[in-house]
Amino acid sequence: MDEESILFGIRNAFALGNYQIVINEVSSARALQSPVAKLESQAFLYRSYVAQGKYNLVINDIGESGVEAPLAAVRLLATYLRAKQKTEDTQAVIEQAMALLEEGANRVDQTIQVVVATILVNDGKLEEALKVLHTRSKKLECCALAVQIYLQMDRLDLARKEVAHAKSWAEDALLLQMIEAWVDLRVGGDKYQEAFYIFEEFGQSNAEPSIKVLNGQAAANIALGRYPEAESVLMEALNKNNDDPETLVNMIVCANLTSKPNDVVNRYVSQLREVAPSHPYLQELDLKSSLFDRAATRFALVDSS
């Protein structure tokens, strides 16, 4: 198998969230000879370890000095996420990432752009992340992250525009199909079913659908009102990793929609707090709880006896 075919498979496996497959493929890919191909595969290898939460492995493996810029960026991502996990200060890591971005031609390197922008997104700096991704012509990973940011900002119009532009050059790329599914879930209506078909096809094309794909299927099923089907898919995802934050969030949503007992919902919330205490869902939940409590203090119970 030639280099481009190997890299094509690695890119698709990463896009689908099949991180262990990426790790296995890169570890056994002896056919990769060119420095460019080796570097890209190594970046996907360590990004896959980051996605699995193995931050220390990445930090120790890559080292602080004498490494290529894309790998240095991935190391900074692992350092940032580990610090955030331990509720430590992350400002110094962000400053290092921005400094790395400004070195040489790093600002137009897709891996560095995506990794640095990911750090900023995790820090809530969405506008700054978009600036990092500004130069993204024919860079599908950059486009994918830009679409995610637009959706977080409730700018569906810009997300759809990004997808339309990417279609002009990315054709039927797997990652482009996934981006379309994300946007379809926000558009609603008939698009819910189209999103479901995309995630269903992803699941059927792999012997073992990833947690990422299963959550996509679940989100589409929830949007379509197919709660039992969503719950079944989410249980499958939990069997793969019962601490995956996105699966837990979807389980909370599904449990609420199916009127599960409060203790079931609270158990999932508690588990999410343990594995991802700064998850946006929890931040929104805590904000709403605080606003409710504040509003409740304005009213006093009247004793009618």
Backbone as a ProteinNet text record, in pm:
[ID]
protein_1_A
[PRIMARY]
MDEESILFGIRNAFALGNYQIVINEVSSARALQSPVAKLESQAFLYRSYVAQGKYNLVINDIGESGVEAPLAAVRLLATYLRAKQKTEDTQAVIEQAMALLEEGANRVDQTIQVVVATILVNDGKLEEALKVLHTRSKKLECCALAVQIYLQMDRLDLARKEVAHAKSWAEDALLLQMIEAWVDLRVGGDKYQEAFYIFEEFGQSNAEPSIKVLNGQAAANIALGRYPEAESVLMEALNKNNDDPETLVNMIVCANLTSKPNDVVNRYVSQLREVAPSHPYLQELDLKSSLFDRAATRFALVDSS
[TERTIARY]
85	0	88.4	56.8	140.2	113.1	199.9	193.2	59.8	12.6	-110.2	-230.8	-232.6	-342.9	-340.2	-220.4	-207.1	-253.5	-207.3	-246.6	-396.3	-452.9	-597.5	-675.4	-632	-697.6	-681.9	-564.1	-537.5	-624.5	-632.2	-714.1	-860.7	-911.9	-1052.6	-1080.6	-988.7	-1006.5	-1009.2	-924.6	-922.1	-1051.4	-1098	-1221.3	-1339.8	-1341.7	-1451.5	-1437.8	-1324.5	-1303.1	-1250.9	-1199.2	-1140.1	-992.6	-970.8	-835.4	-740.4	-789.7	-701.5	-658.8	-748	-712.1	-600	-609.5	-503.4	-370.7	-374.3	-252.4	-192.7	-278.4	-230.9	-174.3	-242.9	-199.1	-64.4	-50.7	73.7	189.1	160.9	265.8	316.8	232.8	272.8	296.5	286.6	298.2	443.1	507	647.8	665.8	555.9	567	584.9	567.5	582.3	730.5	780.6	923	953.3	869.7	899.4	883.4	967.4	958.4	821.3	760.4	630.2	522.9	521.9	423.1	444	569.7	600.1	553.8	577.7	539.2	387.1	315.8	168.8	114.4	169.5	120.9	152.8	270	306.3	214.3	177.8	86	-49.1	-99.8	-227.1	-215.3	-99.4	-76.6	-92.9	-21.1	-24.6	-156.8	-219.6	-352.5	-452.8	-434.2	-522.6	-502.6	-377.1	-351.6	-413.7	-406.5	-469.3	-620.2	-681.1	-825.4	-863.9	-771.2	-795.6	-766.4	-720.7	-691.8	-556.7	-467.7	-335.7	-235.4	-258.8	-180	-34.8	-10.7	126.5	210	150.4	222.8	270.7	183	217.8	326.8	310	406.9	544.6	548.2	676.5	739.7	656.7	706.6	766.2	699.7	742.9	861.1	861.6	972.7	958.4	1036.6	1021.3	1095	1204.9	1286.7	1329.9	1368.2	1421.5	1318.3	1191.9	1086.6	1023.4	963.1	896.7	780.1	752.2	649.7	512	462.2	331.1	326	434.4	437.5	448.3	522.7	532.1	393.6	315	179.4	91.9	102.5	22.9	63.2	192.4	238.4	177.7	169	108.5	-40.1	-108.4	-249.6	-264.4	-177.8	-182.5	-152.8	-55.2	-19.1	-135.7	-200.9	-315.8	-429.1	-464.2	-576.5	-547.6	-421.1	-385.6	-398.5	-351.3	-361.2	-507.6	-588.6	-731.3	-800.4	-761.1	-817	-787	-669	-627.7	-664.9	-745.4	-786.5	-666.7	-558.4	-439.8	-446.2	-360.8	-357.6	-307.7	-376.6	-342.7	-289.7	-281.9	-245	-107.1	-12.1	124.2	126.5	46.5	41.5	-19.1	-124.1	-187.5	-88	-11.2	88.6	195.5	237.5	335.6	278.1	151.6	87.5	79	43.1	33.7	170.7	272.4	409.6	455.3	422.8	458.3	389.5	265.3	188.4	255.8	319.7	379.3	517.6	573.4	707.6	703.1	789.5	803.2	671.4	649.5	526.8	421.9	435.5	343.3	198.3	179.1	42.8	-39.6	27.2	-46.1	-31.6	21.4	31.5	-99.2	-169.7	-302.4	-303.5	-208.8	-205.4	-188.4	-95.2	-70.2	-191.8	-251.9	-371.7	-483	-510.4	-619.6	-591	-467	-433.3	-437.9	-379.8	-381.1	-524.6	-601.7	-741.6	-821.1	-790.1	-857.6	-830.4	-707.1	-673.1	-759	-769	-846.4	-995	-1048	-1189.3	-1214.9	-1125.4	-1140.3	-1130.8	-1068.6	-1055.7	-1167	-1261.4	-1373.8	-1344.4	-1229.1	-1189.2	-1223.9	-1352.6	-1398.8	-1355.2	-1365.8	-1325.8	-1177.4	-1096.1	-951.4	-920.5	-995.9	-975.9	-1005.6	-1112	-1145.8	-1036.2	-972.2	-861.2	-745	-720	-613.7	-646	-774.9	-818.9	-846.3	-813.2	-850.7	-803.1	-678.9	-625.1	-656.2	-768.5	-809.8	-856.6	-818.7	-857.4	-805.1	-895.4	-865.1	-796.8	-832.4	-785.5	-909.5	-946.6	-1076.4	-1085.7	-976.3	-980.1	-1003.8	-942.4	-964.1	-1109.9	-1164	-1304.9	-1397.1	-1366.6	-1449.4	-1452.9	-1337.1	-1332.6	-1402.2	-1388	-1456.7	-1608.3	-1658.9	-1802.7	-1847.3	-1768.9	-1803.1	-1810.6	-1717	-1715.4	-1838.9	-1870.1	-1989.2	-2115.3	-2125.1	-2242.2	-2247.7	-2130.9	-2126.9	-2169.9	-2141.6	-2175.5	-2318.5	-2391	-2526.5	-2526.8	-2422.1	-2415.4	-2432.8	-2554.1	-2585	-2564.3	-2591.5	-2574	-2429.3	-2335.2	-2193.2	-2147.3	-2202.8	-2168.9	-2213.3	-2333.3	-2384.1	-2301.9	-2261.4	-2178.1	-2043.5	-1987.5	-1859.6	-1872.2	-1982.1	-2005.3	-2020.3	-2097	-2118.5	-1987.1	-1901	-1769.9	-1683.3	-1681.9	-1599.9	-1644.7	-1774.5	-1826.8	-1770.4	-1728.5	-1677.9	-1542.2	-1472.5	-1340.4	-1316.4	-1392.9	-1368.6	-1449.9	-1545.3	-1628.5	-1696	-1671.1	-1740.6	-1649.4	-1557.9	-1466.6	-1546.7	-1498.3	-1568.8	-1589.1	-1486	-1497.4	-1600.7	-1610	-1710.8	-1851.4	-1872.2	-2002.8	-2036.9	-1937.2	-1961	-1996	-1925.4	-1955.3	-2099.8	-2141.2	-2279	-2379.1	-2346.8	-2437	-2450.1	-2337.1	-2342.7	-2438.2	-2423.4	-2505.4	-2651.5	-2675.2	-2812.2	-2885.6	-2813.1	-2875.2	-2918.9	-2856	-2895	-3002.1	-3003	-3103.2	-3241.6	-3245.4	-3371.9	-3461.2	-3587.5	-3682.4	-3638.5	-3646.9	-3607.1	-3458.3	-3380.9	-3235.5	-3197.9	-3285.1	-3257.7	-3237.3	-3326.6	-3317.8	-3192.1	-3155	-3032.9	-2909.9	-2909.1	-2797.8	-2791.9	-2910.1	-2914.9	-2856.4	-2892.5	-2842.5	-2690.3	-2635.4	-2489.5	-2422	-2469.3	-2407.4	-2432.4	-2549.2	-2579.2	-2482.2	-2455.7	-2361.9	-2221.8	-2181.2	-2050.5	-2043.8	-2152.7	-2155.3	-2150.7	-2216.8	-2221.4	-2093.6	-2019.2	-1895.2	-1777.7	-1800.8	-1695.4	-1746.1	-1660.4	-1700	-1732.9	-1658.7	-1679.8	-1700.8	-1824.9	-1847.3	-1788.9	-1727	-1662.2	-1765.1	-1719.8	-1805.5	-1855.3	-1768.9	-1805.5	-1921.8	-1914.6	-2020.8	-2148.2	-2134.7	-2252.7	-2324.6	-2248.4	-2311.1	-2380.1	-2324.3	-2389.9	-2523.3	-2523.4	-2647.1	-2749.6	-2703	-2792.6	-2852.1	-2768.4	-2818	-2925.1	-2904.5	-3003.3	-3132.3	-3118.9	-3237.5	-3315.6	-3244.3	-3310.4	-3386.8	-3322.2	-3386.6	-3511.7	-3510.2	-3623.8	-3728.3	-3703.2	-3797.5	-3790.8	-3683	-3666.7	-3583.4	-3642.6	-3568.1	-3519.2	-3599.9	-3548.2	-3427.3	-3432.7	-3319.5	-3195.7	-3217.4	-3105.8	-3044.1	-3127.5	-3078.1	-2998.4	-3046.2	-2977	-2837.2	-2827.7	-2698.4	-2604.8	-2659.9	-2578.2	-2526.7	-2606.8	-2561.7	-2443.1	-2449.8	-2338.3	-2212.8	-2231.2	-2117.4	-2061	-2148.6	-2102.9	-2026.4	-2064.6	-1992.4	-1849.9	-1829.6	-1694.9	-1612.3	-1677.7	-1610.7	-1717.9	-1730.7	-1839.5	-1807.7	-1691.8	-1655.2	-1647.3	-1699	-1693.9	-1791.9	-1743.3	-1829.6	-1948.1	-1924.2	-2033.5	-2142.6	-2102.3	-2202.1	-2284.3	-2218.6	-2289.7	-2387.8	-2346.8	-2437.6	-2561.3	-2539.2	-2652.4	-2739.9	-2679.3	-2758.1	-2845.3	-2792.6	-2870.2	-2990.1	-2964.4	-3072.2	-3177.6	-3132	-3224.1	-3303	-3237.2	-3304.2	-3412.5	-3384.4	-3484.9	-3603.6	-3575.7	-3682	-3770.4	-3715	-3792.4	-3844	-3835	-3889.6	-3833.3	-3702	-3636.4	-3639.5	-3633.1	-3632.1	-3516.9	-3537	-3435.7	-3302.6	-3306.2	-3180.4	-3096.1	-3162.2	-3088.9	-3021.5	-3098.6	-3044.2	-2930.5	-2952.7	-2850.8	-2723.5	-2738.9	-2621.2	-2533.7	-2598.3	-2522	-2457	-2529	-2474.2	-2352.3	-2362.9	-2251.9	-2130.9	-2157.3	-2047.7	-1979.9	-2060.4	-2004	-1919.4	-1965.7	-1887.9	-1753.5	-1751.6	-1627.5	-1526.1	-1574.2	-1480.4	-1453.7	-1548	-1529.5	-1595.4	-1537.3	-1600.3	-1622.3	-1546.7	-1562.1	-1636.4	-1708.7	-1781.5	-1884.5	-1898.6	-1994.5	-2137.1	-2177	-2312	-2329.9	-2227.6	-2235	-2231.6	-2152.7	-2147.4	-2284.4	-2350.7	-2484.3	-2586.1	-2574.6	-2665.2	-2650.5	-2526.5	-2501.5	-2548.6	-2531.5	-2577.3	-2729.4	-2799.5	-2945.9	-2994.2	-2925.3	-2962.1	-2943.4	-2832.4	-2804.9	-2910.1	-2948.6	-3051.2	-3186	-3216.5	-3342.8	-3343.8	-3232.8	-3224.5	-3236.7	-3174.7	-3181.3	-3325.4	-3391.9	-3531.1	-3621.1	-3591.3	-3674.6	-3668	-3555.1	-3541.4	-3632.5	-3685.7	-3774.3	-3916.3	-3940.9	-4074.7	-4071.3	-4172.9	-4182.7	-4309.8	-4298.2	-4414.5	-4511.5	-4636.3	-4737.7	-4808.2	-4810.7	-4876.3	-5025.9	-5105.6	-5249.3	-5328.5	-5260.9	-5334	-5390.8
-119.9	0	124.8	221.7	340.2	436.5	536.6	630.2	703.3	753.5	832.9	749.3	623.1	534.9	509.9	493	472.1	596.2	714	839.6	864.9	828.6	843.9	763.8	641.4	556.7	611.5	665.2	721.6	845.1	931.6	1053.2	1018.6	921.8	883.7	819.2	735.9	671.1	775.8	876.1	982.8	1063.3	1094.8	1172.9	1100.2	967.3	887.1	862.6	902.7	880.2	741.8	672.4	539.4	556.1	608	648.7	530.6	418.7	303.6	247	254.9	210.1	298.2	429.3	521.2	481.2	457.9	421	292	193.8	65.8	80.1	159.5	177.8	249	355.7	432.6	347.9	273.2	191.2	81.9	39.4	-70.6	-24.7	106.8	158.3	174.4	65.4	70.4	131.8	140.9	191.9	343.5	410.9	556.1	592.6	644.4	673.8	823.4	901.4	1043.8	1115.2	1214.1	1287.4	1351.9	1403.1	1469.2	1369.5	1251.2	1148.6	1098.5	1079	1032.4	1133.2	1262	1366.4	1373.9	1367.4	1372.2	1253.9	1135.6	1016.8	1024.4	1077.5	1092.1	1192	1298.9	1396.4	1332.3	1251.5	1182.1	1080	1015.4	918.6	985.3	1095.7	1161.2	1235.2	1283.7	1343.8	1237.1	1116	1005.8	971.7	972.7	949.5	1061.1	1184.4	1296.8	1272.9	1230.3	1205.2	1094.6	1004.3	897	940.3	1065.2	1117	1076.2	1026.6	981.1	1095.6	1198.5	1321.1	1300	1228.2	1207.7	1133	1035	959	1053.3	1140.7	1234.8	1330.7	1386	1483.3	1420.5	1299.1	1231.6	1182.9	1138	1082.4	1189.9	1303.4	1406.5	1486.2	1519	1595.5	1744.5	1823.7	1969.5	2036.7	1980.6	2049.9	1955.6	2017.4	1940	1860.7	1901.5	1828.5	1919.8	1858.6	1935.7	2013.8	2128.1	2218.6	2153.9	2072.6	2010.5	1921.8	1848.2	1763	1847.6	1957.1	2048.7	2104.8	2133.5	2184.7	2080.4	1956	1848	1830.9	1843.2	1833	1944.6	2064.2	2175.6	2149.9	2087.7	2053	1955.1	1854.8	1757	1825	1915.8	1989.4	2075.3	2142.3	2228.1	2144.4	2034.3	1952.7	1887.4	1849	1791.8	1897.2	2019	2127.4	2160.6	2163.5	2193.8	2084.6	1961.3	1848.1	1859.2	1912.8	1927.8	2065	2140.5	2277.7	2366.2	2349.9	2433.9	2549.7	2649.7	2765	2722.1	2767.3	2727.2	2843.6	2962.1	3080.1	3067.5	3013.8	3000.1	2907.4	2801.4	2708	2776.3	2854.6	2927.4	3023.9	3093.4	3187.6	3114.8	2996.5	2916.6	2872.3	2833.9	2789.1	2902.7	3020.8	3136	3176	3163.5	3194.9	3095.5	2967.9	2865.3	2893.1	2935.5	2965.9	3074.3	3169.5	3283.5	3253.9	3137.6	3104.3	3060.1	3118.4	3076.1	3066.8	2950	2928.7	2850.8	2846.9	2767.4	2813.3	2941.9	2995.9	2934.9	2875.6	2814.6	2662	2606.1	2460	2408.5	2321.1	2279	2214.2	2125.8	2058.6	2159.1	2252.5	2352.3	2442.7	2484.1	2568.3	2498.9	2373.8	2300.2	2278.4	2241.4	2212.8	2339.9	2449.1	2573.8	2625.3	2618	2661.6	2575	2446.7	2356.1	2398.6	2438.4	2488.7	2610.9	2702.2	2825.4	2796	2701.9	2663.4	2607.1	2521.7	2463.9	2569.9	2682.4	2791.2	2894.9	2866.1	2956.5	3076.8	3076.3	3189.3	3158.1	3164.4	3122.8	3218.1	3347.1	3445.4	3433.3	3415.9	3401.5	3273.6	3168	3041.5	3057.9	3130.8	3154.5	3232.1	3324.3	3400.1	3306.6	3209	3111.4	3030.7	3004.4	2922.8	3006.7	3133.5	3226	3176.9	3130.6	3078.4	2929.3	2892.5	2751.6	2701.1	2767.9	2724	2583	2493	2352.6	2281.6	2321.3	2252.7	2204.6	2078.1	2029.7	2022.1	1988.3	1985.1	2124.5	2224.1	2362.8	2402.8	2363.3	2393.5	2326.1	2201	2126.4	2195.5	2239.7	2307.3	2442.8	2512.4	2640.8	2622	2515.4	2486.7	2459	2381.8	2353.7	2483.1	2572.7	2701.2	2783.4	2791.1	2866.7	2811.4	2678.7	2617.5	2651	2654.2	2693.5	2839.1	2920.3	3062.7	3089.5	2981.2	2994.5	3073.3	3057.1	3119.8	3010.6	2956.6	2851.2	2898.9	3026.3	3080.9	3069.4	3099.8	3091.6	2946.4	2858.8	2716.8	2659.7	2694.9	2644.9	2701	2825	2887.1	2815.5	2779.7	2707.8	2572.3	2501.5	2370.4	2384.6	2483.7	2504.7	2531.3	2609.2	2638.8	2513.7	2435.7	2314.1	2213.2	2209.6	2116.8	2144	2267.1	2304.5	2242.2	2195.3	2136.6	2003.8	1975.5	1851.7	1734.5	1759.9	1656	1569.3	1437.4	1347.1	1298.4	1381.7	1342.5	1302.2	1200.9	1149.7	1258.3	1337	1442.8	1547.3	1574.3	1669.3	1616.1	1486.7	1426.8	1443	1425.4	1441.7	1586.3	1680.7	1822.2	1851.4	1795.8	1815.3	1760.8	1646.9	1587.5	1678.2	1737.5	1830.9	1946.5	2001.8	2116.4	2074	1957.5	1907.3	1895.8	1855.1	1840.3	1974.7	2081.6	2215.4	2276.6	2238.9	2292.2	2238.4	2106.2	2045.8	2005.5	1971.6	1928.6	1800.9	1799.3	1681.8	1651.9	1752	1734.2	1638.6	1623	1526.5	1386.6	1349.8	1217.2	1204.1	1308.9	1304.6	1285.5	1354.4	1338.3	1195.1	1139.2	1000.3	905.3	923.5	834.5	841.6	962.3	977.3	899.6	919.8	849	698.8	660.9	518.1	454.3	525.1	474.1	461.7	559.4	551.3	426.9	402.2	287.2	154.5	148.2	23.3	-2.5	104.4	88.1	47.1	41.4	-1.4	-117.9	-220.2	-337.2	-295.6	-199.7	-149.6	1	48	193.5	260.4	375.6	446.4	513.7	556.2	630.7	758.5	821.7	945.2	920.8	813	779.9	739.9	661.9	620.3	740.2	837.5	957.9	1039	1037.6	1103	1036.7	903.2	828.6	859.3	864.1	891.2	1031.1	1129.8	1267.5	1277.5	1208.3	1209.7	1141.1	1029.1	958.8	1043.2	1113.3	1201.2	1311.1	1370.8	1478	1427.6	1299.9	1240.2	1183.5	1196.3	1146.1	995.9	933.9	788.2	761.3	783	776.4	636.2	531.6	396.6	360.7	396.5	368.1	446.7	572	654.6	593.5	552	494.1	367.1	285.1	160.8	188.1	286	321.6	379.5	460	520.4	415.2	313.8	204	131.9	117.8	56.9	141.9	274.6	365.5	358.2	350.4	340.2	210.3	104.3	-22.3	-11.8	79.6	101.6	188.8	289	377.5	444.2	399.2	452.5	588.6	643.8	776.8	879.9	847.1	943.3	1057.2	1181.1	1294.3	1315.2	1306.1	1333	1226.6	1102.9	996.6	1023.1	1067.4	1095.1	1211	1314.5	1427.7	1379.1	1299.2	1248	1154.3	1080	994.1	1078.1	1190.3	1280.9	1335.7	1379.4	1432.8	1326	1206.5	1097.3	1055.5	1050.8	1012.8	1113.9	1240.8	1344.2	1332.5	1307.9	1300.1	1176.6	1073.2	950.2	940.1	1054.5	1063.3	955.6	935.3	843.7	903.4	819.1	870.6	968.5	1063.2	1165.7	1106.7	994.7	937.3	886.2	841.5	796	915.3	1024	1144.3	1200.4	1207.9	1264.4	1180.9	1051	964.5	994.6	1015.4	1051	1189.1	1282.7	1416.4	1408.5	1328.9	1313.4	1251	1153.2	1087.9	1186.9	1270.4	1371.3	1471.1	1510.6	1603.4	1543.2	1414.2	1347.3	1339.9	1310.2	1289.7	1416.6	1512.1	1636.2	1752.4	1793.3	1894.9	2029.9	2060.6	2190.5	2178.1	2069.2	2048.6	2160.1	2211.6	2319.3	2287.5	2161.4	2124	2152.4	2118.6	2142.1	2290.4	2366	2510	2573.1	2527.9	2579.2	2535	2411.2	2357.8	2435.2	2459	2530.7	2675.8	2736.4	2874	2882.4	2789.2	2790.3	2761.8	2672.3	2642.1	2764.5	2837.3	2958.7	3065.5	3082.7	3181.1	3144.9	3014.8	2970.6	2997.9	2965	2988.3	3136.6	3219.4	3363.5	3414.2	3362.3	3402.3	3353.9	3234	3176.3	3257.3	3324.8	3403.2	3526.1	3562	3678.3	3644.4	3516.7	3475.2	3407	3433.1	3369.5	3285.6	3170.8	3084.7	3148.4	3151.9	3211.5	3102.8	3114.6	3016.2	3048.7	2963.1	2987.1	2926.2	2869.3	2803.5	2905.4
0	0	0	-87.1	-97.5	18.4	32.1	144	151.6	37.1	37.8	80.8	41.3	81.3	231.2	285.5	430	505.3	460.4	525.6	511.7	397	374.8	479.8	503.9	603.4	744.1	774.6	907.6	930.5	828.5	840.7	864.3	789.2	803.4	938.6	983.8	1114.5	1224.8	1214.5	1315.2	1311.8	1190.9	1175.9	1237.8	1227.1	1281.1	1431.3	1487.9	1630.6	1663.1	1562.5	1585.2	1622.2	1741.2	1780.3	1798.4	1849.9	1866.8	1731.8	1634.2	1498.8	1443.8	1467.3	1423.4	1487.7	1618.6	1691.8	1636.3	1611.9	1558.5	1418.2	1334.1	1195.3	1189	1266	1263.2	1318.6	1422.9	1484.9	1391.5	1296.4	1207.2	1063.2	1037.7	900.7	860.2	820.3	780.3	642.7	565.3	428.5	422.6	535.6	536.4	541.5	431.6	421.5	420.1	354.2	341.3	475.4	502.9	630	651.4	543.4	554.7	598.6	537.4	571.1	713.8	751.9	887.1	991.5	963.3	1057.9	1072.1	960.1	967.6	1045.7	1020.3	1090.8	1239.8	1274.1	1415.6	1486.5	1415.2	1473.4	1501.6	1408.6	1430.7	1543.6	1552.1	1660.2	1796.2	1817	1947.5	1972.2	1866.4	1884.4	1926.3	1878.8	1918.7	2065.6	2110.9	2253.2	2338.1	2289.8	2361	2370.5	2258.5	2256.6	2354.9	2381.2	2478.4	2621.7	2637.5	2770.8	2825.7	2739.8	2785.4	2771.9	2851.9	2841.1	2881.4	2988	3035.4	2932.8	2867.6	2765	2655	2609.5	2501.7	2547.6	2667	2719.8	2734.8	2787.8	2809.9	2680.1	2586	2460.9	2370.1	2361.2	2266.4	2319.6	2445.8	2501.6	2475.1	2545.3	2540.1	2426	2381.7	2281.4	2170.5	2058.5	1947.3	1870.8	1875.4	1803.9	1698.4	1597.9	1493	1552.8	1492.4	1545.3	1562.5	1466.6	1486.9	1611.2	1636.8	1756	1882.9	1875	1989.3	2022.4	1918.1	1938.7	2007.9	1963.8	2025.9	2171.5	2199.6	2338.4	2423.8	2367.3	2440.2	2465.2	2369.8	2389.4	2505.6	2508.7	2618.7	2752.2	2750.7	2872.9	2920.1	2824.7	2858.4	2919.1	2853.9	2900.6	3035	3056.9	3187.3	3296.3	3268	3366.1	3394.8	3290	3307.6	3388.1	3363.1	3436.6	3585.8	3616.5	3756.8	3812.5	3733.4	3769.8	3802.9	3726.2	3741.3	3641.8	3661.2	3572.1	3433.7	3329.1	3192.6	3107.4	3164.6	3086.3	3023.2	3096.4	3043.6	2921.7	2925.9	2812.4	2690.2	2711.8	2601.5	2537.6	2620.3	2568.4	2486.6	2533.2	2459	2324.6	2324.6	2200.8	2100.2	2146.1	2055.9	2003.5	2088.2	2044.8	1938.8	1957.5	1858.9	1725.8	1731	1610.1	1527.2	1591.9	1522.4	1466.1	1495.3	1446.5	1300.3	1218.7	1079.4	1005.9	941	863	941.7	1072.8	1154.6	1143.9	1116.2	1111.2	997.7	897.9	786.4	785.5	892.3	904.8	965.1	892.4	935.2	1073.6	1100	1230.4	1343	1326.3	1430.1	1446.6	1335.2	1341.9	1421.9	1387.4	1452.4	1600.3	1632	1771.6	1856.9	1807.6	1883.3	1897.3	1789.6	1795.3	1893.2	1900.3	1994.6	2138.3	2166	2299.5	2332	2236.8	2258.6	2276	2198.4	2212.3	2351.7	2396.8	2530.9	2639.5	2606.9	2703.6	2687.1	2597.1	2576.6	2488.9	2422.8	2337.8	2191.6	2159.3	2027.4	1917	1940.6	1839.4	1807.4	1911.4	1891.2	1812.7	1841.1	1770.3	1621.5	1589.1	1448.4	1377.2	1447.6	1387.6	1353	1440.4	1413.9	1288.1	1265.9	1152.2	1027.3	1031.6	923.7	787.1	778	652	646.5	584.9	585.6	449.5	343.5	210.1	182.4	149.4	119.2	235.9	359.1	479.5	554.1	532.6	578.8	731	796.1	943.4	1000.7	940	984	961.8	848	818.3	918.7	953.5	1047.8	1183.8	1230.1	1359.9	1352.9	1240.9	1224.1	1230.2	1168.4	1172.5	1315.4	1389.4	1529.8	1610.2	1583.7	1655.3	1619.5	1491.3	1448.5	1514.9	1525.1	1587.7	1736.3	1801.6	1942.9	1960.4	1860.6	1865.6	1816.9	1783.6	1727.7	1597.7	1517.9	1385.9	1279.3	1275.6	1179.4	1036.6	1011.8	877.5	830.6	921	884.2	871.9	955.2	947	812.4	769.4	641	524.9	536	432.7	423.3	539.2	542.3	474.1	501.2	440.1	288.6	245.9	102	30.6	94.1	33.5	27.7	136.6	140.5	35.3	6.4	-94.3	-232.9	-256.1	-388.2	-417.9	-312.8	-336.7	-264.5	-158.6	-82.6	-134.2	-223.3	-284.3	-178.3	-181.3	-88.3	24	67.4	176	299.2	368.8	486.3	591.3	617.5	718	676.1	546.3	498.7	525.9	507.4	537.3	685.2	769.8	912.6	946.3	883.6	905.6	864.8	750.8	703.9	806.3	866.1	965.6	1088	1132.8	1247.1	1217.3	1095.9	1058.6	1042	982.4	964.5	1098.1	1202.1	1334.6	1390.8	1345.8	1391.1	1302	1174.1	1081.9	1118.9	1148.5	1190.4	1074.8	1106.6	1004.3	936.1	802.4	725.7	738.3	778	788.9	902.8	1002.5	1109.7	1051.2	959	898.7	814.5	743.8	663	752.3	866.6	961.1	1011.6	1042.4	1090.3	986.9	859.5	754.2	743.9	760	751.9	863.9	988.1	1100.5	1094.2	1042.2	1026.6	927.9	817.5	717.7	776.1	855.5	921.6	1010.5	1083.8	1174.3	1101.5	985.8	910.1	832.4	804.2	727.1	814.9	945.4	1038.4	1122.7	1136.7	1216.3	1359.5	1410.1	1545.7	1540.6	1536.2	1532.1	1655.4	1635.9	1746.1	1835.3	1952	2044.7	1978.7	1901.1	1831.5	1734.9	1657.9	1562.2	1635	1742.6	1819.2	1879.5	1926.7	1981.4	1872	1752.6	1640.3	1607.9	1607.2	1583.9	1693.7	1817.6	1930.5	1920.5	1886.7	1875.1	1767.1	1654.8	1547.2	1591.5	1662.3	1711.5	1812	1899.8	1996.7	1923	1822.4	1745.3	1674	1634.5	1564.9	1660.5	1790.8	1889.5	1910	1862.7	1878.3	2003.6	2118	2243.6	2279.8	2262.2	2293.4	2207.7	2077.4	1988.7	2032.1	2071.6	2118.8	2243.8	2336.8	2461.8	2435.2	2342.1	2308.9	2253.4	2164.2	2104.8	2210.9	2301.4	2406.8	2504.7	2530.4	2616.2	2552.2	2420.4	2347.2	2361.5	2354.2	2369.9	2511.4	2612.4	2751.4	2775.5	2706.4	2720.2	2667.5	2572.7	2520.2	2614.9	2673.9	2769.9	2855	2978.7	3062.3	3122.6	3088.7	3137.9	3025.5	2908.1	2797.6	2823.5	2831.3	2867.7	2774	2641.5	2547.3	2557.3	2581.7	2600.5	2725.6	2831.4	2956.6	2939	2866	2840.7	2764.9	2661.5	2584	2666	2758.6	2847.4	2940.2	2987.9	3073.5	2996.7	2872.9	2788.8	2763.4	2727.1	2695.9	2820	2934.1	3058.5	3095.5	3075.5	3103.1	3008.2	2880.8	2780.6	2798.7	2858.6	2880	3023.4	3096.2	3234	3327.1	3315.3	3408.3	3549	3652.9	3790.8	3812.8	3902.8	3929.6	3972.2	4045.9	4093	3975.9	3867.9	3748.8	3681.3	3662.9	3601	3684.9	3815.2	3904.1	3905.5	3888.6	3886.1	3764.6	3649.1	3529.1	3544.2	3605	3627.4	3719.4	3826.1	3920.4	3852.7	3766.7	3695	3600.1	3534.7	3444.8	3522.9	3640.5	3724.3	3763.3	3780.6	3822.3	3708.8	3586.9	3475.5	3395.5	3396.7	3319.9	3394.1	3507.6	3592.7	3525.8	3421.3	3354.3	3221.3	3201.8	3076.7	3056.6	2934.1	2908.1	2953.8	2943.6	2988.1	3136.5	3215.5	3359.9	3391.8	3316.5	3338	3313	3205.7	3173.2	3278.5	3322.3	3425	3555.5	3595.7	3721.1	3712.2	3594.1	3574.6	3589.7	3525.9	3534.1	3675.8	3745.4	3884.3	3972.2	3947	4024.5	3997.9	3871.1	3836.3	3896.8	3898.4	3958.5	4107.8	4174.5	4319	4351.2	4266.1	4288.1	4271.7	4169.3	4147	4259.9	4313.1	4418.6	4546.9	4570.9	4694.3	4694.9	4577.5	4569.7	4614.8	4630.2	4667.1	4802.3	4883.3	5015	5019	5081.4	5096.6	5195.5	5159.5	5245.5	5324.5	5451.9	5537	5541.1	5480.6	5471	5585.1	5684.2	5795.3	5889.8
[MASK]
+++++++++++++++++++++++++++++++++++++++++++++++++++++++++++++++++++++++++++++++++++++++++++++++++++++++++++++++++++++++++++++++++++++++++++++++++++++++++++++++++++++++++++++++++++++++++++++++++++++++++++++++++++++++++++++++++++++++++++++++++++++++++++++++++++++++++++++++++++++++++++++++++++++++++++++++++

